[in-house]
XYZ file of C-alpha atoms in Angstrom:
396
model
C 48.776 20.974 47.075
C 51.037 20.215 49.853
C 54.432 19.895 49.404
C 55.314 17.189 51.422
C 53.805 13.350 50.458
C 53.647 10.287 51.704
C 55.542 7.549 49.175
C 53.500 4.191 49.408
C 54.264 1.602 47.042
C 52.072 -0.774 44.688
C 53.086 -3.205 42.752
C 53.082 -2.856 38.891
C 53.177 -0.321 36.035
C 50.026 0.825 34.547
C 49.271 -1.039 30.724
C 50.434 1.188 28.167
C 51.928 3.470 30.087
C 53.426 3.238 37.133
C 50.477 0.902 41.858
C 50.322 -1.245 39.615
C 51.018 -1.098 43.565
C 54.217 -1.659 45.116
C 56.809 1.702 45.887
C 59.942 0.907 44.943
C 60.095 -3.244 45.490
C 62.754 -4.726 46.578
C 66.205 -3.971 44.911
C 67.967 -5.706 47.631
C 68.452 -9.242 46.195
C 69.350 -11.204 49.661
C 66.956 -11.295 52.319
C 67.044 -9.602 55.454
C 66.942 -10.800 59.071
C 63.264 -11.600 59.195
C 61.818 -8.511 61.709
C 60.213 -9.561 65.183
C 56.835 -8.879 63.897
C 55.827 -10.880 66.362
C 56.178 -8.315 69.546
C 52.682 -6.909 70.485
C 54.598 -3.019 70.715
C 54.641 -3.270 66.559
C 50.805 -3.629 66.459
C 48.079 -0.916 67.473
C 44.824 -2.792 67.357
C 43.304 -0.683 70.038
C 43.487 2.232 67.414
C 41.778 0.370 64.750
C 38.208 -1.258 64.262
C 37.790 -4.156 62.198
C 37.536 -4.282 58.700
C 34.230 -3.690 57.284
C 34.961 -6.955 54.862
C 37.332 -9.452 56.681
C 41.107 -10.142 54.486
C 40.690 -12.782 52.509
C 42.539 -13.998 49.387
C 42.012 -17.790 49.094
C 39.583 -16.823 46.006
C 42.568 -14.676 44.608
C 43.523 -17.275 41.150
C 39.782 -18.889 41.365
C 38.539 -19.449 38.153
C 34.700 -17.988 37.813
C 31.776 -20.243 35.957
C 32.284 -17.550 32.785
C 36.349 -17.758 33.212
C 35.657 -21.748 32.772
C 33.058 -21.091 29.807
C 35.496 -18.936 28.015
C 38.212 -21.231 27.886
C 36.244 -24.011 27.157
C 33.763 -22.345 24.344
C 35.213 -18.873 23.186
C 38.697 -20.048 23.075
C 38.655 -23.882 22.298
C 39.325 -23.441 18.913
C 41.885 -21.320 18.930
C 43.403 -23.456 21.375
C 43.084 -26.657 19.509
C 44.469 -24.865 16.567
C 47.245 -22.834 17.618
C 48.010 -25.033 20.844
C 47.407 -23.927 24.363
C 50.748 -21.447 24.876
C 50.528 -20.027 21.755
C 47.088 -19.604 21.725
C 46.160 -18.327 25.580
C 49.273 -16.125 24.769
C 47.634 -13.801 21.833
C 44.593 -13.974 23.538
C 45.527 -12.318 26.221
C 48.291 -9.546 24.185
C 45.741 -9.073 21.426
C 43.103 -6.659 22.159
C 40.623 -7.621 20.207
C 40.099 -10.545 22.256
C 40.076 -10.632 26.055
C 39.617 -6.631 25.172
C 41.820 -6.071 29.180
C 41.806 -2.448 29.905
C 44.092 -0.581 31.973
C 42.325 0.403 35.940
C 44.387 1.629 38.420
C 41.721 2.468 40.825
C 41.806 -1.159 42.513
C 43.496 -4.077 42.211
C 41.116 -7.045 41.551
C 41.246 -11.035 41.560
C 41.775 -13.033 39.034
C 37.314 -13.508 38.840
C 36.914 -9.583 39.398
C 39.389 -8.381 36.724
C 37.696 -11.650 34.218
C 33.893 -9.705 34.917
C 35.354 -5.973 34.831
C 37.842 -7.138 31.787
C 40.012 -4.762 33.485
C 42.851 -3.755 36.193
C 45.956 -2.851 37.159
C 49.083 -4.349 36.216
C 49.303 -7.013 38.922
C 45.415 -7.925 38.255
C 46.236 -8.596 34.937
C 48.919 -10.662 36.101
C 46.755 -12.650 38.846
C 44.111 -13.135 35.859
C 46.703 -14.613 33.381
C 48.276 -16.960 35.898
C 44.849 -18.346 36.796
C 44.036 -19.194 33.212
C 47.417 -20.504 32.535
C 46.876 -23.151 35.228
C 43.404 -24.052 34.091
C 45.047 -24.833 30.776
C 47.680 -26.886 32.178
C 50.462 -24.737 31.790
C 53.225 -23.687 34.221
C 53.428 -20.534 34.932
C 56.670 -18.202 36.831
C 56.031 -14.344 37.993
C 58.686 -12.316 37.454
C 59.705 -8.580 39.105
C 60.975 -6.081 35.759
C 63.729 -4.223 37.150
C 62.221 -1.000 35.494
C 62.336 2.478 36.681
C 59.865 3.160 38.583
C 56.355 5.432 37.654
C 54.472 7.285 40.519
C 51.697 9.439 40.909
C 50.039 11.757 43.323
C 46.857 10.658 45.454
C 45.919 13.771 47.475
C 49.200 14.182 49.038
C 50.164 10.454 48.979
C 53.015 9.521 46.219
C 52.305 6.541 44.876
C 55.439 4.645 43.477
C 54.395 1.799 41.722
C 56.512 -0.968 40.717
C 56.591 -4.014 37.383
C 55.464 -7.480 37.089
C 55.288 -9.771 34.667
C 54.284 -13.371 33.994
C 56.264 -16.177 32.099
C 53.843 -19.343 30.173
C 55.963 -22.072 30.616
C 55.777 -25.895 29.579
C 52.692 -28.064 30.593
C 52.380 -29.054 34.138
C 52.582 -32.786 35.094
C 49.714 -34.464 35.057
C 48.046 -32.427 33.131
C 44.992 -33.160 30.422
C 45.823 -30.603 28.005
C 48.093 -32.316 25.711
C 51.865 -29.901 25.357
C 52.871 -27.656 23.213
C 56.141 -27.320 22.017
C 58.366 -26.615 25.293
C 58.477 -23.219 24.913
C 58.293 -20.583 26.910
C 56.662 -16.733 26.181
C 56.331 -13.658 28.556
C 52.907 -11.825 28.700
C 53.557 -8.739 29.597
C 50.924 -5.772 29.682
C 53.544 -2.812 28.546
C 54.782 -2.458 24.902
C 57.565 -4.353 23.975
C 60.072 -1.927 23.383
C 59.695 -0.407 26.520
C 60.609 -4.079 28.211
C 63.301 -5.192 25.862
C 66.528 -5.868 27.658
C 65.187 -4.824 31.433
C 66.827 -7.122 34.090
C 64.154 -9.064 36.077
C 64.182 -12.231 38.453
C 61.572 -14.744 39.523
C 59.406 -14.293 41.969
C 57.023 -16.209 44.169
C 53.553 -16.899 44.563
C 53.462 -16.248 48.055
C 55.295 -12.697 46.860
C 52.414 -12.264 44.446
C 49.864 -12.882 46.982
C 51.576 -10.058 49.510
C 51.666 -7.627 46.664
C 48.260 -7.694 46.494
C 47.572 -7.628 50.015
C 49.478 -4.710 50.656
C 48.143 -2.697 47.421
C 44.920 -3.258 48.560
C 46.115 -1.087 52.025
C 47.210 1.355 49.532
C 43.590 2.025 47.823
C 42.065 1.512 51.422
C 44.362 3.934 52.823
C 43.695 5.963 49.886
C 39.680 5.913 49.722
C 40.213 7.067 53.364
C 39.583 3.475 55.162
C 42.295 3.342 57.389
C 40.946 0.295 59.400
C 40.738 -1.821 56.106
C 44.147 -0.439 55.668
C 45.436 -1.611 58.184
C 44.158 -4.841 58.184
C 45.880 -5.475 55.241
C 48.533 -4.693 55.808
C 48.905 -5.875 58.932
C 47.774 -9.442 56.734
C 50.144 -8.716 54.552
C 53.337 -8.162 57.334
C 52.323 -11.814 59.001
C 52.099 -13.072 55.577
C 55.722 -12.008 54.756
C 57.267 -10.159 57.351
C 60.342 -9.181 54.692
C 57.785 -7.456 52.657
C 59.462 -4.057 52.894
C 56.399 -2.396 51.225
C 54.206 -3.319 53.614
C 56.121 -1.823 56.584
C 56.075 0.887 54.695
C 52.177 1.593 54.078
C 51.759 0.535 57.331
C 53.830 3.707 58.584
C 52.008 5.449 56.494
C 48.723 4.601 58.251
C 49.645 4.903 61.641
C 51.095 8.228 61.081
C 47.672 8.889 59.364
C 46.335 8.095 62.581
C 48.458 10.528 64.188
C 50.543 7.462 66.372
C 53.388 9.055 65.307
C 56.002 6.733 67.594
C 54.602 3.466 66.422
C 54.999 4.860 62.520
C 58.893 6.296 63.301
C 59.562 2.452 64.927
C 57.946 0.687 61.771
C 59.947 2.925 59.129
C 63.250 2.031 61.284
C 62.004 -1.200 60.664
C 61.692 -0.990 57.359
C 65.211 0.935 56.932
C 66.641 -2.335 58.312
C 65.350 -4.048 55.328
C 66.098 -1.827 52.326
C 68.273 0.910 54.145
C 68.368 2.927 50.465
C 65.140 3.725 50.418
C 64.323 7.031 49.673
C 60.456 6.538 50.235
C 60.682 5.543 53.472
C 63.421 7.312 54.103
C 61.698 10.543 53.675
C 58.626 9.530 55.891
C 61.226 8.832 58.513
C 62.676 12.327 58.280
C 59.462 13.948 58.596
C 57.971 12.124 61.417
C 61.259 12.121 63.334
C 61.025 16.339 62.616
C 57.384 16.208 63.806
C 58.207 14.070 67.042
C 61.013 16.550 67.992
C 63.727 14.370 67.202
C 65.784 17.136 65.338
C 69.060 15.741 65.674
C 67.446 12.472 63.771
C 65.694 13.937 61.624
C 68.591 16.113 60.433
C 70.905 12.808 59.830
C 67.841 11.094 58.032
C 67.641 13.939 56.134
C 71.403 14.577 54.485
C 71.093 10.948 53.689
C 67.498 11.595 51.891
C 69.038 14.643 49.945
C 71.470 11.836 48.446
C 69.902 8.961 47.477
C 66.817 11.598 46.105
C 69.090 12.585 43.507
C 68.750 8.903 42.082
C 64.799 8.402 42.922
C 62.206 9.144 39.957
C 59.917 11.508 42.416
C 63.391 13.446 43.613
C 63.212 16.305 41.132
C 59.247 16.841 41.504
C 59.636 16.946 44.844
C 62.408 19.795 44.531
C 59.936 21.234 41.624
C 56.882 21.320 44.459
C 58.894 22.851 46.955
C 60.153 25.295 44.933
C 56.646 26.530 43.324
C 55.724 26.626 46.826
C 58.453 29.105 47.798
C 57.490 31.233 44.923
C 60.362 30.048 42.910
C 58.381 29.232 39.609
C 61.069 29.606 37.365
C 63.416 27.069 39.037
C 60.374 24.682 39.364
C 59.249 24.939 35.583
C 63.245 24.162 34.763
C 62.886 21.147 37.235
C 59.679 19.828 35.566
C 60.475 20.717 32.396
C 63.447 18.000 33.100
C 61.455 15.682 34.220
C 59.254 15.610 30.952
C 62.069 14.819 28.945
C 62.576 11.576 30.647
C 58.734 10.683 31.017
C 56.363 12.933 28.751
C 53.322 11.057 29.950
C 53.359 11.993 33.719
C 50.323 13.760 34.719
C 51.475 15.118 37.732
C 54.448 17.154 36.278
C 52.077 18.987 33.598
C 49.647 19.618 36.167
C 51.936 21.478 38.374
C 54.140 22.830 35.371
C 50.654 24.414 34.673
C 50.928 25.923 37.857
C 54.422 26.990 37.364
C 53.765 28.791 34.169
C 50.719 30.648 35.727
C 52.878 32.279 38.568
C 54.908 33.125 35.600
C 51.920 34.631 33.920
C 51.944 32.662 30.795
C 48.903 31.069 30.658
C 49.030 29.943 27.263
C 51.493 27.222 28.263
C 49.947 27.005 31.470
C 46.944 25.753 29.357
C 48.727 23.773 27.152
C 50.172 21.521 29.910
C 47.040 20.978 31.788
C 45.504 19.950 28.245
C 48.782 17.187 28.079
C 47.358 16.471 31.876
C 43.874 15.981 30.329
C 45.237 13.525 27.886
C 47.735 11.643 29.799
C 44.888 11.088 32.577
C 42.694 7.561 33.456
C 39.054 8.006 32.083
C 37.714 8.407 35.575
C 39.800 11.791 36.317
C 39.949 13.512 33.240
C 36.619 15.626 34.199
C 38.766 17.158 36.826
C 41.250 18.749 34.874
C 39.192 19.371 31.823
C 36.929 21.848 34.027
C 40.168 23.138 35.126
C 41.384 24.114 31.538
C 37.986 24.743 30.284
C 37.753 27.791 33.226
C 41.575 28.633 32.428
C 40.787 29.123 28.447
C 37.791 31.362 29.590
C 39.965 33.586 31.424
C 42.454 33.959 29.179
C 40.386 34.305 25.945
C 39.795 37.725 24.665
């Protein structure tokens, strides 16, 4: 595995558990001076073909025929019984109802995630909100000030950032008769892990650009980079604050290989959120590969501060060191890193690594087993085979 990664960001946490899809959203509370997205030298269509599906999220909180029949039939009674909040509320926590599963492999409207009875974090979101509303109720999206989970994707690190959604009193105007003027906060990660995290209110219109630019992220990811682009490009005339979506959009130009247009739109970015160790890092490395050493060595000693603070800092440090030949100092880096989150995937997987160069398989197998466990559905073939070949080797 390469050392070096891309950070792109997606917005939300996974259930139970990061791309949801947004890296590292917004800490900066006061907007910036809006960028001058407008000027043609920021986009590259000539580089880029048209989406094979054109961007389009008007359908994004459109309640399906079956969305409508479920309300109306499967949860009527509860509804009249327990009142609309209370009742679309442990509906959608309990899970032996609405059954949601946890899918970070695409982020889905509110119809798509109703069929699948699945997605990511901010699906989940999109699909509550849009049942909410059918049901009269008002509803407020909220950002969880939460420390942010990440992953790898090849050699893209995926930070992924928290939402959350707020049932509120009955709308105006609405036929649903109220409840009691309450207010409850559906949120798709345990409780305890939630209690006491700072948040604030965000908009629709933010909602809508998270999803535009996580679906660049699984483009880019799938290895579309023209759907990528398009949305985020989408995304950027949408919101042109939307640090995130400068950011993936680096990320795909410099995918590309236009390596000036990508070190202009992280610049751009840097303007925005100039603590950003994500797009600080891309920076660095695209300033190195353009010959800009002098840059690149500023960007750089300001990256080896502020990476002492981000989530990924340590792993990276960890990678680079394995890579060196350095196991020992990696396995005490990841070993670190387990304490604070003993569900990350990633870190077993290379600590498995780590403990191989140190010829111990035994714990080498025991961490890709944790990696096994601590995997989605979809991948855990991958790193069973892996162990299942390691326990041959070592076995007697």
């Amino acid at each position: 595995m390469p050392c070096r990664s891309n950070p792109v960001w997606r917005a939300c946490v996974v259930a139970g558990v990061s791309l949801g899809l947004s890296a590292c959203l917004t800490a900066c509370m006061t907007p910036p001076p809006t960028p001058q997205l407008a000027d043609a030298a920021l986009w590259q269509d000539a580089a880029f073909s048209p989406p094979q599906q054109p961007v389009d999220v008007s359908q994004l909180f459109t309640l399906s025929d079956e969305m409508q029949r479920y309300l109306r039939v499967e949860l009527g009674p509860r509804l009249q019984s327990e009142g609309r909040l209370r009742g679309l509320y442990r509906a959608l926590q309990a899970s032996q109802q609405l059954k949601l599963d946890y899918d970070a492999r695409i982020t889905r409207t509110a119809a798509e995630a109703f069929e699948a009875r699945s997605g990511n974090c901010l699906s989940l979101v999109i699909l509550s909100a849009a049942m909410a509303r059918a049901l009269g109720l008002n509803v407020h999206f909220q950002q969880v000030q939460v420390e942010a989970s990440w992953s790898l994707a090849g050699d893209v690190l995926v930070v992924n950032d928290h939402v959350n959604l707020v049932l509120g009193q009955r709308a105006q105007g609405s036929v649903w008769t109220d409840d009691s003027g309450m207010s409850l906060v559906v949120d798709f990660l345990p409780h305890e892990l939630m209690q006491g995290q700072p948040s604030r209110t965000i908009t629709e219109a933010t909602i809508v650009t998270m999803f535009m630019n996580n679906r660049a992220v699984e483009h880019l990811l799938s290895g579309a980079p023209d759907d990528a682009y398009a949305w985020a490009q989408a995304a950027l005339r949408r919101d042109p604050n939307f640090t995130p979506a400068l950011n993936t959009l680096g990320v795909i130009y410099q995918r590309k290989g236009l390596l000036a247009p990508a070190e202009q739109t992280w610049q751009m970015a840097l303007r925005q959120q100039p603590d950003s160790p994500g797009v600080l890092g891309n920076l660095a490395a695209v300033q190195r590969a353009l010959g800009q050493a002098d840059e690149a060595a500023r960007s750089e000693a300001r990256l080896a501060r502020l990476q002492r603070e981000a989530p990924w800092g340590e792993f990276r440090r960890a990678q680079a060191a394995l890579q060196s030949g350095d196991a020992g100092t990696a396995r005490a880096l990841l070993e670190r890193l387990l304490k604070r989150d003993a569900t990350q995937r990633d870190v077993h997987v290379w600590l498995a690594q780590a403990y191989l160069q140190l010829k111990q398989p035994e714990q080498a197998s025991r961490h890709l087993a944790l990696a096994v466990q601590h995997s989605p559905t979809h991948e855990q073939g991958l790193y069973a085979g892996k162990l299942a070949r390691l326990q041959a080797a070592v076995s007697p």
